[in-house]
PDB file of C-alpha atoms in Angstrom:
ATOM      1  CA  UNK A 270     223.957 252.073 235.969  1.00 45.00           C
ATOM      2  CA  UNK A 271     220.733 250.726 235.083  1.00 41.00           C
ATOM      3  CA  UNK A 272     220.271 252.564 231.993  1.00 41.00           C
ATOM      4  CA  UNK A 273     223.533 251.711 230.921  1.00 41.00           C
ATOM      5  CA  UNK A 274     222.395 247.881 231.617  1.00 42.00           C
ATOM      6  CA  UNK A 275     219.497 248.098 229.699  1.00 42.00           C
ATOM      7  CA  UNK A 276     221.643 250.224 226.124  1.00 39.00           C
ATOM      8  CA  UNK A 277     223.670 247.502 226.622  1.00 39.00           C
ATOM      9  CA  UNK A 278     220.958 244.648 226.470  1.00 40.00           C
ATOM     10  CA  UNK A 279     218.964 245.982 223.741  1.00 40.00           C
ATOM     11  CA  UNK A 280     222.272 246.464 221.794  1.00 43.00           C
ATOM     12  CA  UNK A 281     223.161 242.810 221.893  1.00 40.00           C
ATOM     13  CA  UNK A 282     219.748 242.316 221.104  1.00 42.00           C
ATOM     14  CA  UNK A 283     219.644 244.055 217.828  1.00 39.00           C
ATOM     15  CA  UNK A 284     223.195 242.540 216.872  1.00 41.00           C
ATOM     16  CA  UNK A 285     221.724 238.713 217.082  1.00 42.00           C
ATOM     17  CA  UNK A 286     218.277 239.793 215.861  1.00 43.00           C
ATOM     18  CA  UNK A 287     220.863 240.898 212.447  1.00 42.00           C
ATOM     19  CA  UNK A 288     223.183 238.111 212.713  1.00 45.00           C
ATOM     20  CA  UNK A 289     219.750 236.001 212.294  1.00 42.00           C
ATOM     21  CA  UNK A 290     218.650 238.058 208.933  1.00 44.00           C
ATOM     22  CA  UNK A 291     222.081 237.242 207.859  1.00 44.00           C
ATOM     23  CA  UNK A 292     222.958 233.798 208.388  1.00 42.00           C
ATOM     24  CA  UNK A 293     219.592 231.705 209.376  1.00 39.00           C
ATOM     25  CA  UNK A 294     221.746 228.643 209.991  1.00 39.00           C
ATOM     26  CA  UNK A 295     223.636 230.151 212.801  1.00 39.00           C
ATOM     27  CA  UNK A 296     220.408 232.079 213.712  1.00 35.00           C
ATOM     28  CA  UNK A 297     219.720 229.364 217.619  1.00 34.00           C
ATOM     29  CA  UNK A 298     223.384 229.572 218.135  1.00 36.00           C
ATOM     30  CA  UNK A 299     223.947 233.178 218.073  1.00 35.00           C
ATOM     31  CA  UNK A 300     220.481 233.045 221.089  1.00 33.00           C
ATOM     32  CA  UNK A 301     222.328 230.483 222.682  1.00 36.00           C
ATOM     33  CA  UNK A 302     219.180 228.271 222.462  1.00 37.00           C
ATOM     34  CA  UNK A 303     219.546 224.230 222.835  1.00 38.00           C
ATOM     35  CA  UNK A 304     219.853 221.601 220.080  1.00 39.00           C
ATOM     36  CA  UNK A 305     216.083 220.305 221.997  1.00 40.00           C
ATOM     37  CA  UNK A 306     214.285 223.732 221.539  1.00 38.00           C
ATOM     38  CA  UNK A 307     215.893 223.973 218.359  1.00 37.00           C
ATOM     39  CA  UNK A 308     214.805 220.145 217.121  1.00 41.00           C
ATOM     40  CA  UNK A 309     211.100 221.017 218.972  1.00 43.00           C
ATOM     41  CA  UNK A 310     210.720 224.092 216.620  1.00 43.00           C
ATOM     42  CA  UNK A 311     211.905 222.689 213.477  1.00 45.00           C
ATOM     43  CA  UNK A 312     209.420 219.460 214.357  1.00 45.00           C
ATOM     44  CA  UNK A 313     206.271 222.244 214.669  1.00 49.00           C
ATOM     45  CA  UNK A 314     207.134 223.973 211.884  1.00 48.00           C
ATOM     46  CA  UNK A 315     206.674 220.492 209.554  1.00 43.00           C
ATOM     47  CA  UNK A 316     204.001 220.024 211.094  1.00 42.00           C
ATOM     48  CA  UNK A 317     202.444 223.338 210.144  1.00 50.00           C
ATOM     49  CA  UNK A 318     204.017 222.757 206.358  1.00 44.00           C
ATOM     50  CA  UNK A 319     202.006 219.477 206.426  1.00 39.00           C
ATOM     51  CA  UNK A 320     198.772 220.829 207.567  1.00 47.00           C
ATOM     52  CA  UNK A 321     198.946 223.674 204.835  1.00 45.00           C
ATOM     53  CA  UNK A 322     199.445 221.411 201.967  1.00 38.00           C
ATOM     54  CA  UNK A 323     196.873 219.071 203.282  1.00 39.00           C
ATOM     55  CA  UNK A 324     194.639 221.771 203.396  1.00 45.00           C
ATOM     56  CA  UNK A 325     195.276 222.597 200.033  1.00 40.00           C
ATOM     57  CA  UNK A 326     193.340 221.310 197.220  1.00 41.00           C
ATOM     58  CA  UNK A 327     195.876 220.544 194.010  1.00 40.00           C
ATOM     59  CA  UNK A 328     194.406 222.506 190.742  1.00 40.00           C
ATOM     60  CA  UNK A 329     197.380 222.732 188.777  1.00 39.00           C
ATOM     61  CA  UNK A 330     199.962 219.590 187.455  1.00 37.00           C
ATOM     62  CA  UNK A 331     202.975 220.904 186.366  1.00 41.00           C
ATOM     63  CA  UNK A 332     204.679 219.257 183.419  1.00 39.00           C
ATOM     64  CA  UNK A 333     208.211 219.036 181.647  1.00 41.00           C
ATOM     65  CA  UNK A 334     208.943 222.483 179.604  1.00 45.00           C
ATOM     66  CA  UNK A 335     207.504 224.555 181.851  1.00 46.00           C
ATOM     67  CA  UNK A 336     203.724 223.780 180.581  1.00 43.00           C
ATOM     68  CA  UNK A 337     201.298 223.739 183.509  1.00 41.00           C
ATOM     69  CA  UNK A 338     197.602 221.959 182.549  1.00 43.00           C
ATOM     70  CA  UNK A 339     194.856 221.173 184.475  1.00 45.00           C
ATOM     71  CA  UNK A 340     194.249 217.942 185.714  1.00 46.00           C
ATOM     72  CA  UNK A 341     191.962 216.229 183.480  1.00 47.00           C
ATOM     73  CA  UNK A 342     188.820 214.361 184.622  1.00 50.00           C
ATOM     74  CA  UNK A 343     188.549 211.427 183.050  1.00 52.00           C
ATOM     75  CA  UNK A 344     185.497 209.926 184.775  1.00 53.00           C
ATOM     76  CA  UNK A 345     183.470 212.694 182.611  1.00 53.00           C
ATOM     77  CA  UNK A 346     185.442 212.376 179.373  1.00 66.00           C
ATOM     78  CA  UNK A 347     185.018 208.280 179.686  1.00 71.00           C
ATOM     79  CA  UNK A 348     180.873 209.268 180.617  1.00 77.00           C
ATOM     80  CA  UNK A 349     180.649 211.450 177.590  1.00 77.00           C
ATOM     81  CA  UNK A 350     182.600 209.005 174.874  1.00 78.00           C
ATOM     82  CA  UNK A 351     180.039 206.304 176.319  1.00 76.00           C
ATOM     83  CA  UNK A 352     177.212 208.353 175.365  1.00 81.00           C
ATOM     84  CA  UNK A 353     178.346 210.113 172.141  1.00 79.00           C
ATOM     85  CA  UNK A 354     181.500 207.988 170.974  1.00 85.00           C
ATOM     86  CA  UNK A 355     184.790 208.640 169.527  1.00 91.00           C
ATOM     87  CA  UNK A 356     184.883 210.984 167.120  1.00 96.00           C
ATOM     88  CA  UNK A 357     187.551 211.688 164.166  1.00 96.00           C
ATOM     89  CA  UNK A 358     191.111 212.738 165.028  1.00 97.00           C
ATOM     90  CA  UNK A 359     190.959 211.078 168.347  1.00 96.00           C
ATOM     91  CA  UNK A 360     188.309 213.352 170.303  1.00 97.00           C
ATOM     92  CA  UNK A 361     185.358 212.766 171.427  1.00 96.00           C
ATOM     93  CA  UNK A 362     181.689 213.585 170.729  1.00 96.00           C
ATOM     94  CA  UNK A 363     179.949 215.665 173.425  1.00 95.00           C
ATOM     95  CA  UNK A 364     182.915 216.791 175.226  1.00 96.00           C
ATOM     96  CA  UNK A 365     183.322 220.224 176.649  1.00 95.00           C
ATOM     97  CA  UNK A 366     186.238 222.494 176.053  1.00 96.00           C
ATOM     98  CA  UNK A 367     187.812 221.637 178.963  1.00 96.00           C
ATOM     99  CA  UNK A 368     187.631 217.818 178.148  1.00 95.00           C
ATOM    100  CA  UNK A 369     188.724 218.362 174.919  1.00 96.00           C
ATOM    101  CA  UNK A 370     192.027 220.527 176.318  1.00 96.00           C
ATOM    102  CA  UNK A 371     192.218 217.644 179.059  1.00 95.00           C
ATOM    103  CA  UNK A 372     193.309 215.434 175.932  1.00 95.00           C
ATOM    104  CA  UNK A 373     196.651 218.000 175.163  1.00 95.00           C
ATOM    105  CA  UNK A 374     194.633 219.749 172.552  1.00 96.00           C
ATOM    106  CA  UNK A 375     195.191 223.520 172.029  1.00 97.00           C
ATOM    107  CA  UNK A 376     192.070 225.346 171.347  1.00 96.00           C
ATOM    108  CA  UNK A 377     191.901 228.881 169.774  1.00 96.00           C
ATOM    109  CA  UNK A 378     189.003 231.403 169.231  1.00 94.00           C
ATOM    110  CA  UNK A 379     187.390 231.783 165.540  1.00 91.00           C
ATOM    111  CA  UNK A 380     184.982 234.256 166.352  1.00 80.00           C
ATOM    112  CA  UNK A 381     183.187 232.727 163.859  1.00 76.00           C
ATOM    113  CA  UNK A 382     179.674 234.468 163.809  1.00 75.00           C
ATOM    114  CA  UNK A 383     177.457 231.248 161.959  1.00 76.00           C
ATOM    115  CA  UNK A 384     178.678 228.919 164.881  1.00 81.00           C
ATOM    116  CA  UNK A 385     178.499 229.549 168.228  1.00 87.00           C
ATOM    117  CA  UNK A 386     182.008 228.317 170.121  1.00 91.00           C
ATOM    118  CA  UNK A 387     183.895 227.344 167.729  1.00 95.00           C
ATOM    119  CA  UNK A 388     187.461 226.965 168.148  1.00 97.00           C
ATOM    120  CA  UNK A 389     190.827 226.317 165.839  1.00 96.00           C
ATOM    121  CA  UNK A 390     192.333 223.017 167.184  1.00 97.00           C
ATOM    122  CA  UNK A 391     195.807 222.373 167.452  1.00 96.00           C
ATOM    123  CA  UNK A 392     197.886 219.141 168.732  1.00 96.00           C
ATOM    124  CA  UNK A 393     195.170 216.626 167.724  1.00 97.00           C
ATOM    125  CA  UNK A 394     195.867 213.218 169.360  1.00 96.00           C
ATOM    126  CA  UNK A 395     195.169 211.719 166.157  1.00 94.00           C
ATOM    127  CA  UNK A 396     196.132 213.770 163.013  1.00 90.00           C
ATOM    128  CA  UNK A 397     196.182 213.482 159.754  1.00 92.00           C
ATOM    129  CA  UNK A 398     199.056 215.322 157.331  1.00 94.00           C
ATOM    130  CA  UNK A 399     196.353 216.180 154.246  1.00 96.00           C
ATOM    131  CA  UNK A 400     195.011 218.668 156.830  1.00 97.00           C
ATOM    132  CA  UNK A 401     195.836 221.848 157.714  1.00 97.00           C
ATOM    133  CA  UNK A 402     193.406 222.915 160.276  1.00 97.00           C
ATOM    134  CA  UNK A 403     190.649 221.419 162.253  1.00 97.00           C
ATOM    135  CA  UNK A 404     188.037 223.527 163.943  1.00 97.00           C
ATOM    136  CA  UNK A 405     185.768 222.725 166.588  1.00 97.00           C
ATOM    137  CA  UNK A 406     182.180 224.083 167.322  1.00 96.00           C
ATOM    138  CA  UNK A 407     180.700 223.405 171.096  1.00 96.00           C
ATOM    139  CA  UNK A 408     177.069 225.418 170.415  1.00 92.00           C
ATOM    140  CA  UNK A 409     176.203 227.329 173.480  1.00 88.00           C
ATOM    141  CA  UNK A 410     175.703 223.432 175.531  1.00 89.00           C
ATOM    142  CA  UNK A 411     179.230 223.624 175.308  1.00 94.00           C
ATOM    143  CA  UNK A 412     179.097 219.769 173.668  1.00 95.00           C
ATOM    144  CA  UNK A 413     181.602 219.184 170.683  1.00 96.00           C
ATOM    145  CA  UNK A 414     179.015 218.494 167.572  1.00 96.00           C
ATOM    146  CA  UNK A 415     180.989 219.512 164.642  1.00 97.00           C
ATOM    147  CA  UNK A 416     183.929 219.413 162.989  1.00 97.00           C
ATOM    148  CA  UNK A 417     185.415 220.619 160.077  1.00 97.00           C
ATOM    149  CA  UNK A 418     188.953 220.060 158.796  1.00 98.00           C
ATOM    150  CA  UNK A 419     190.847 221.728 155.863  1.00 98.00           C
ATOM    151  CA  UNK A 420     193.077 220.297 153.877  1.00 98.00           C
ATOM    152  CA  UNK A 421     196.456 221.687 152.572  1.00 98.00           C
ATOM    153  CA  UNK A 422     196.330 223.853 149.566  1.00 98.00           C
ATOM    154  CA  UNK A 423     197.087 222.296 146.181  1.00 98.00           C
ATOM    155  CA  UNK A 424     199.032 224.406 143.404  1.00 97.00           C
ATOM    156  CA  UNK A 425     196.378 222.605 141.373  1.00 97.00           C
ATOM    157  CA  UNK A 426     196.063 222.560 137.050  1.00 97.00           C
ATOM    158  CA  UNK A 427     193.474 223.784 135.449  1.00 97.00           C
ATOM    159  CA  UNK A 428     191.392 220.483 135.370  1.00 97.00           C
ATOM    160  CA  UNK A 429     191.754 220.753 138.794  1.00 98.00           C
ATOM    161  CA  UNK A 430     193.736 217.067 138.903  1.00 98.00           C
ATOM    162  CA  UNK A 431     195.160 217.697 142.045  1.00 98.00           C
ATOM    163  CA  UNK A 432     192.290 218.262 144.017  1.00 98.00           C
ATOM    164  CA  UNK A 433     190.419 215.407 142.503  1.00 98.00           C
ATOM    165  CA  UNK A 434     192.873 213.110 143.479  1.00 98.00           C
ATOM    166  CA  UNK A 435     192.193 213.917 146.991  1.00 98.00           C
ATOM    167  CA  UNK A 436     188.749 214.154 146.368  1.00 98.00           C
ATOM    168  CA  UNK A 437     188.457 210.497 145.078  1.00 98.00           C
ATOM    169  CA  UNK A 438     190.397 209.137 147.785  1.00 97.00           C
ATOM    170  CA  UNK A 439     188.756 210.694 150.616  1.00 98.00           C
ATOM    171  CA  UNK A 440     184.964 209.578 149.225  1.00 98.00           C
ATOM    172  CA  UNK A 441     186.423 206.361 149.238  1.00 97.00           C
ATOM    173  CA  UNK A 442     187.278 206.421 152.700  1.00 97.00           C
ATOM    174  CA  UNK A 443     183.937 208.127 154.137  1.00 97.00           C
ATOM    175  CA  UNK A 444     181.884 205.998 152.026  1.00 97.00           C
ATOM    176  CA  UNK A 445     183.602 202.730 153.464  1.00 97.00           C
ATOM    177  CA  UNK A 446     183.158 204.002 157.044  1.00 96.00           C
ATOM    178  CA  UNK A 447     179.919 205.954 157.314  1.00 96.00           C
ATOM    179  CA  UNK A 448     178.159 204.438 153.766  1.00 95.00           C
ATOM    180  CA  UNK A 449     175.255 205.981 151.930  1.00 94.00           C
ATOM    181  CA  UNK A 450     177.593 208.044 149.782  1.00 96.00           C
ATOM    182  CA  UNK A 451     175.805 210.611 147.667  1.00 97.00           C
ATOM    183  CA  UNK A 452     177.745 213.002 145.397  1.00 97.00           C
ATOM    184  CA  UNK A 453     176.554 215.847 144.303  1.00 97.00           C
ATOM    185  CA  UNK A 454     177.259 218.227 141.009  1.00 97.00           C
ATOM    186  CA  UNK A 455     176.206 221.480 139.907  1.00 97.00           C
ATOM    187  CA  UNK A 456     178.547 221.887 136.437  1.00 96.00           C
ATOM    188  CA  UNK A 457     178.834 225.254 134.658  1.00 96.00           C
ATOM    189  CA  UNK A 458     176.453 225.723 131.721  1.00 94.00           C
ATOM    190  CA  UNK A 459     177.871 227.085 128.524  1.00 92.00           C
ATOM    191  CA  UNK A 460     176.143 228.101 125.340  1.00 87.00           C
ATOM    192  CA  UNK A 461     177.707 226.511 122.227  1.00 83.00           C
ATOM    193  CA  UNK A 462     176.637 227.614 118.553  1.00 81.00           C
ATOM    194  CA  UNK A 463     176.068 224.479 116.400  1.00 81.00           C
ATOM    195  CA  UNK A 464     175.250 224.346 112.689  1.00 82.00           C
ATOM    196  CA  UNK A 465     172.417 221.635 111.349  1.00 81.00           C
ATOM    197  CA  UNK A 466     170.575 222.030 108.763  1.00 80.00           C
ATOM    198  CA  UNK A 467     166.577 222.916 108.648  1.00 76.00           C
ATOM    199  CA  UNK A 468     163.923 220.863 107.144  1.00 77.00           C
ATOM    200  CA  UNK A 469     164.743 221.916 103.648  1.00 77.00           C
ATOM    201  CA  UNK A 470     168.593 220.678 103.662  1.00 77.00           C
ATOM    202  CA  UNK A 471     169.639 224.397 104.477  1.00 84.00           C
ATOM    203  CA  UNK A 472     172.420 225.337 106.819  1.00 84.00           C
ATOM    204  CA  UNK A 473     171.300 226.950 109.884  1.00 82.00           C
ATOM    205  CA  UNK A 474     173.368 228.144 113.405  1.00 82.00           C
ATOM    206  CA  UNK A 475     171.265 227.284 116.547  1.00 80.00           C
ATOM    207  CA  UNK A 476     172.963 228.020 120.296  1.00 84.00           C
ATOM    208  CA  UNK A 477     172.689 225.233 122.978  1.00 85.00           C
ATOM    209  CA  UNK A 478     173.643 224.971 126.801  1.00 86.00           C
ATOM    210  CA  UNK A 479     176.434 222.344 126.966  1.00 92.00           C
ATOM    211  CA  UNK A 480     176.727 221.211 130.888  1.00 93.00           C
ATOM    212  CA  UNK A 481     180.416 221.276 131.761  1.00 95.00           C
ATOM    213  CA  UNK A 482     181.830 217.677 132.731  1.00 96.00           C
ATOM    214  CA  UNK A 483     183.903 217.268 135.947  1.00 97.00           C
ATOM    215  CA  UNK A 484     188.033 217.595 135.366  1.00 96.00           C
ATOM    216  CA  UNK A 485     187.081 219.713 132.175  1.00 97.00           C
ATOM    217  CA  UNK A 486     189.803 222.590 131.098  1.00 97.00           C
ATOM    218  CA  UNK A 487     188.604 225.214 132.925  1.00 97.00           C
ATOM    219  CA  UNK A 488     187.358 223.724 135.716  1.00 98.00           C
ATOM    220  CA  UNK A 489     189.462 224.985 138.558  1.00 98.00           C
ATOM    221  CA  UNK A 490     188.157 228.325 137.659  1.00 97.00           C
ATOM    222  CA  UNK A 491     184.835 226.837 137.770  1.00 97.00           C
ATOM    223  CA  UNK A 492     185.282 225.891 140.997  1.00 98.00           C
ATOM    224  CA  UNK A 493     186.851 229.242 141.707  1.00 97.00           C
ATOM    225  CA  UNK A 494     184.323 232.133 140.636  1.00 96.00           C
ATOM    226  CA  UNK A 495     181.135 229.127 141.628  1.00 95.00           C
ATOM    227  CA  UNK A 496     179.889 228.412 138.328  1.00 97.00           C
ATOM    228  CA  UNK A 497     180.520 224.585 139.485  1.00 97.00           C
ATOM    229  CA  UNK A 498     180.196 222.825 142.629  1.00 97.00           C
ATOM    230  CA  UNK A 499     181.329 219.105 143.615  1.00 97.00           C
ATOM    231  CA  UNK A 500     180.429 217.743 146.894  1.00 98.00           C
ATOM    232  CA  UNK A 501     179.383 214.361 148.500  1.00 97.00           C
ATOM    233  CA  UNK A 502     177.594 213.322 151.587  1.00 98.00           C
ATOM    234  CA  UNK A 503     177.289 210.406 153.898  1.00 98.00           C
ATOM    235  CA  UNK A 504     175.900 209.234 157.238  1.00 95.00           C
ATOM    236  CA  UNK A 505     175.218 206.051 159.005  1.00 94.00           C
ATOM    237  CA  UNK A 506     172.623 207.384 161.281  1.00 90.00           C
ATOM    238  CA  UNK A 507     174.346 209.172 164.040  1.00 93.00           C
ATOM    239  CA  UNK A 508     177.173 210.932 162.174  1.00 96.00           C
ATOM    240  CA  UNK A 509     176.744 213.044 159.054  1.00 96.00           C
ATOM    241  CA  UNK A 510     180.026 214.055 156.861  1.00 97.00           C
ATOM    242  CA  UNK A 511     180.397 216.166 153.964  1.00 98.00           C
ATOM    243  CA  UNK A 512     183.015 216.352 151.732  1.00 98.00           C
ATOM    244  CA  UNK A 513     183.607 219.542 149.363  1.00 98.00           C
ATOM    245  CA  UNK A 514     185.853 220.770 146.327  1.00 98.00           C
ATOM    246  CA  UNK A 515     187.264 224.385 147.336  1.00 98.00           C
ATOM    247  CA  UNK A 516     189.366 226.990 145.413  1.00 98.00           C
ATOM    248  CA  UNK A 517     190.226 230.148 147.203  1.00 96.00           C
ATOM    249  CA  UNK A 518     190.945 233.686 145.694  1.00 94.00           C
ATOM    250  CA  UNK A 519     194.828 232.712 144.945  1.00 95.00           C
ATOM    251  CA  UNK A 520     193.350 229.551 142.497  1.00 96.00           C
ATOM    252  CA  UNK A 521     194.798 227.268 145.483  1.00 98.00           C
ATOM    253  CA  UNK A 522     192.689 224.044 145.715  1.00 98.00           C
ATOM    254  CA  UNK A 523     191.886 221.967 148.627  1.00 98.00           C
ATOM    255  CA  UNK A 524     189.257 219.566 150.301  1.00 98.00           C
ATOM    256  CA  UNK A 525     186.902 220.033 153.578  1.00 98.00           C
ATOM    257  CA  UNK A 526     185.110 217.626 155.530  1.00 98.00           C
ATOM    258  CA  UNK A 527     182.368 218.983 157.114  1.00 98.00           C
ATOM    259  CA  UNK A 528     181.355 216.246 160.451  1.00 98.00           C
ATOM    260  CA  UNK A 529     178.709 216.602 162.678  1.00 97.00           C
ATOM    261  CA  UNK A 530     177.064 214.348 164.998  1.00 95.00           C
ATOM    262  CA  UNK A 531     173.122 214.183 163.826  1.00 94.00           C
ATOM    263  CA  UNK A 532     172.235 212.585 168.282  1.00 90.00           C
ATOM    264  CA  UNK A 533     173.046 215.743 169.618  1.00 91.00           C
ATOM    265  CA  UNK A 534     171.885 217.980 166.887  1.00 90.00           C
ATOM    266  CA  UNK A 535     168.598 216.294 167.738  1.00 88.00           C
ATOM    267  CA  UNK A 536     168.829 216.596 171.171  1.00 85.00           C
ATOM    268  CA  UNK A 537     169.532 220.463 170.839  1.00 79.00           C
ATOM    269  CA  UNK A 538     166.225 220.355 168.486  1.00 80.00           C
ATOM    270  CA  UNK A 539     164.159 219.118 170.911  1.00 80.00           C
ATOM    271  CA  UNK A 540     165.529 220.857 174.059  1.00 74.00           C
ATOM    272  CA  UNK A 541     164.158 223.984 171.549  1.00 75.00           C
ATOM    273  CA  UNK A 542     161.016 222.555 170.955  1.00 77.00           C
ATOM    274  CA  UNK A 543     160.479 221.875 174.818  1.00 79.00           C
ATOM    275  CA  UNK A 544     161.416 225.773 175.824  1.00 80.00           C
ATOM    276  CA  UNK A 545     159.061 226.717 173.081  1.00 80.00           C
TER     277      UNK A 545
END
């Protein structure tokens, strides 16, 4: 009788205990257990919730679209603009990776080997259209202290009008905001026959080296093979931009400017010097 007691126990026992896997919100009726227990255990198990996420530091902030960043620090961006300054397209001088990615910008390996971290930058807070690519170089401080944009290619002539357009309107701009413009040109050297005539009145053919002017016929194809260059600087003490004339392989034209911020190049100078 007593074993048939206890079957019959440990039956009803495994019939609630699957009732409860089944249907959790009948899971205290089916133990017959009291609307008090069952408020009591629902009150402990907030409780527990509430400890947990207290005891949980938040890393992550999710955002609309699915896109999950971290949560910026802005204490150490606002420290590192007041050090370094703003710097073009809206970043900011000195700034790691992380602060730079803490401002919504996407940053992509170069695996450039001249520059040590650089990165392709994407979603810019400020951009401009002429552009088609900004890259960033951190150094191994991990401190943003150049960049370089490109501009769009240009289905250029060959006086290479196109280009110079750009070209003129962008020294304008640098020159007005970082001054001491300088402009450098290295034109193509040609050899030209010319006929004079000797001391006795005679017709003679002598060569000379005629220096190519800028915007001559050929000189997108100067540009080109590098028979020519055209480039300008200019700085205003801290920050040092360059401005170049490019043609790639496909005779597609475009502009660069070359930024980088002359305080913390001299700061990774000396910190050289002192190791030495």
């Amino acid at each position: 009788m007593k074993k048939i007691l206890y079957l019959f126990c440990f039956s009803v026992a495994l019939c609630a205990s699957a009732r409860a896997q089944n249907n959790t919100s009948n899971f205290y009726q089916d133990l017959l257990v009291t609307d008090e227990v069952i408020a009591a255990e629902n009150e402990d198990m907030a409780i527990e919730n509430a400890r947990k996420m207290l005891n949980t530091k938040p890393k992550l902030l999710k955002l609309k679209d699915n896109k999950v960043v971290k949560r910026p620090n802005r204490a150490a961006t606002k420290d590192t603009k007041a050090q370094y300054g703003s710097a073009p397209f809206g970043l900011i001088w000195g700034a790691s990776t992380k602060e730079i990615e803490n401002l919504g910008v996407t940053l992509t390996p170069t695996g450039e080997k001249d520059y040590m971290n650089n990165y392709s930058a994407k979603n810019l807070p400020n951009s401009l259209h002429d552009f088609r690519n900004v890259a960033l170089t951190f150094g191994t401080n991990n401190s943003l202290w150049r960049i370089i944009a490109y501009g769009n290619f240009i289905q250029d002539d060959p006086e290479a009008s196109g280009v110079m357009a750009m070209y003129r309107q962008y020294f304008k701009l640098l020159a007005q905001k970082y001054g001491k413009a300088q402009e450098f040109y290295t034109p193509n050297v040609i050899n030209v026959d010319v006929t004079t005539t000797d001391s006795k009145g005679k017709p003679q053919t002598v060569t000379e080296q005629k220096e190519q002017p800028i915007g001559n016929p050929n000189f997108l194809s100067e540009l080109q093979n590098g028979t020519a260059e055209l480039y300008a600087t200019f700085e205003n003490g801290t920050i040092g931009a360059a401005l170049g004339v490019n043609v790639d392989g496909n005779g597609q034209s475009y502009i660069t400017i070359d930024y980088k911020n002359l305080k913390l190049m001299k700061e990774r100078d000396n910190n050289t010097l002192n190791a030495l």
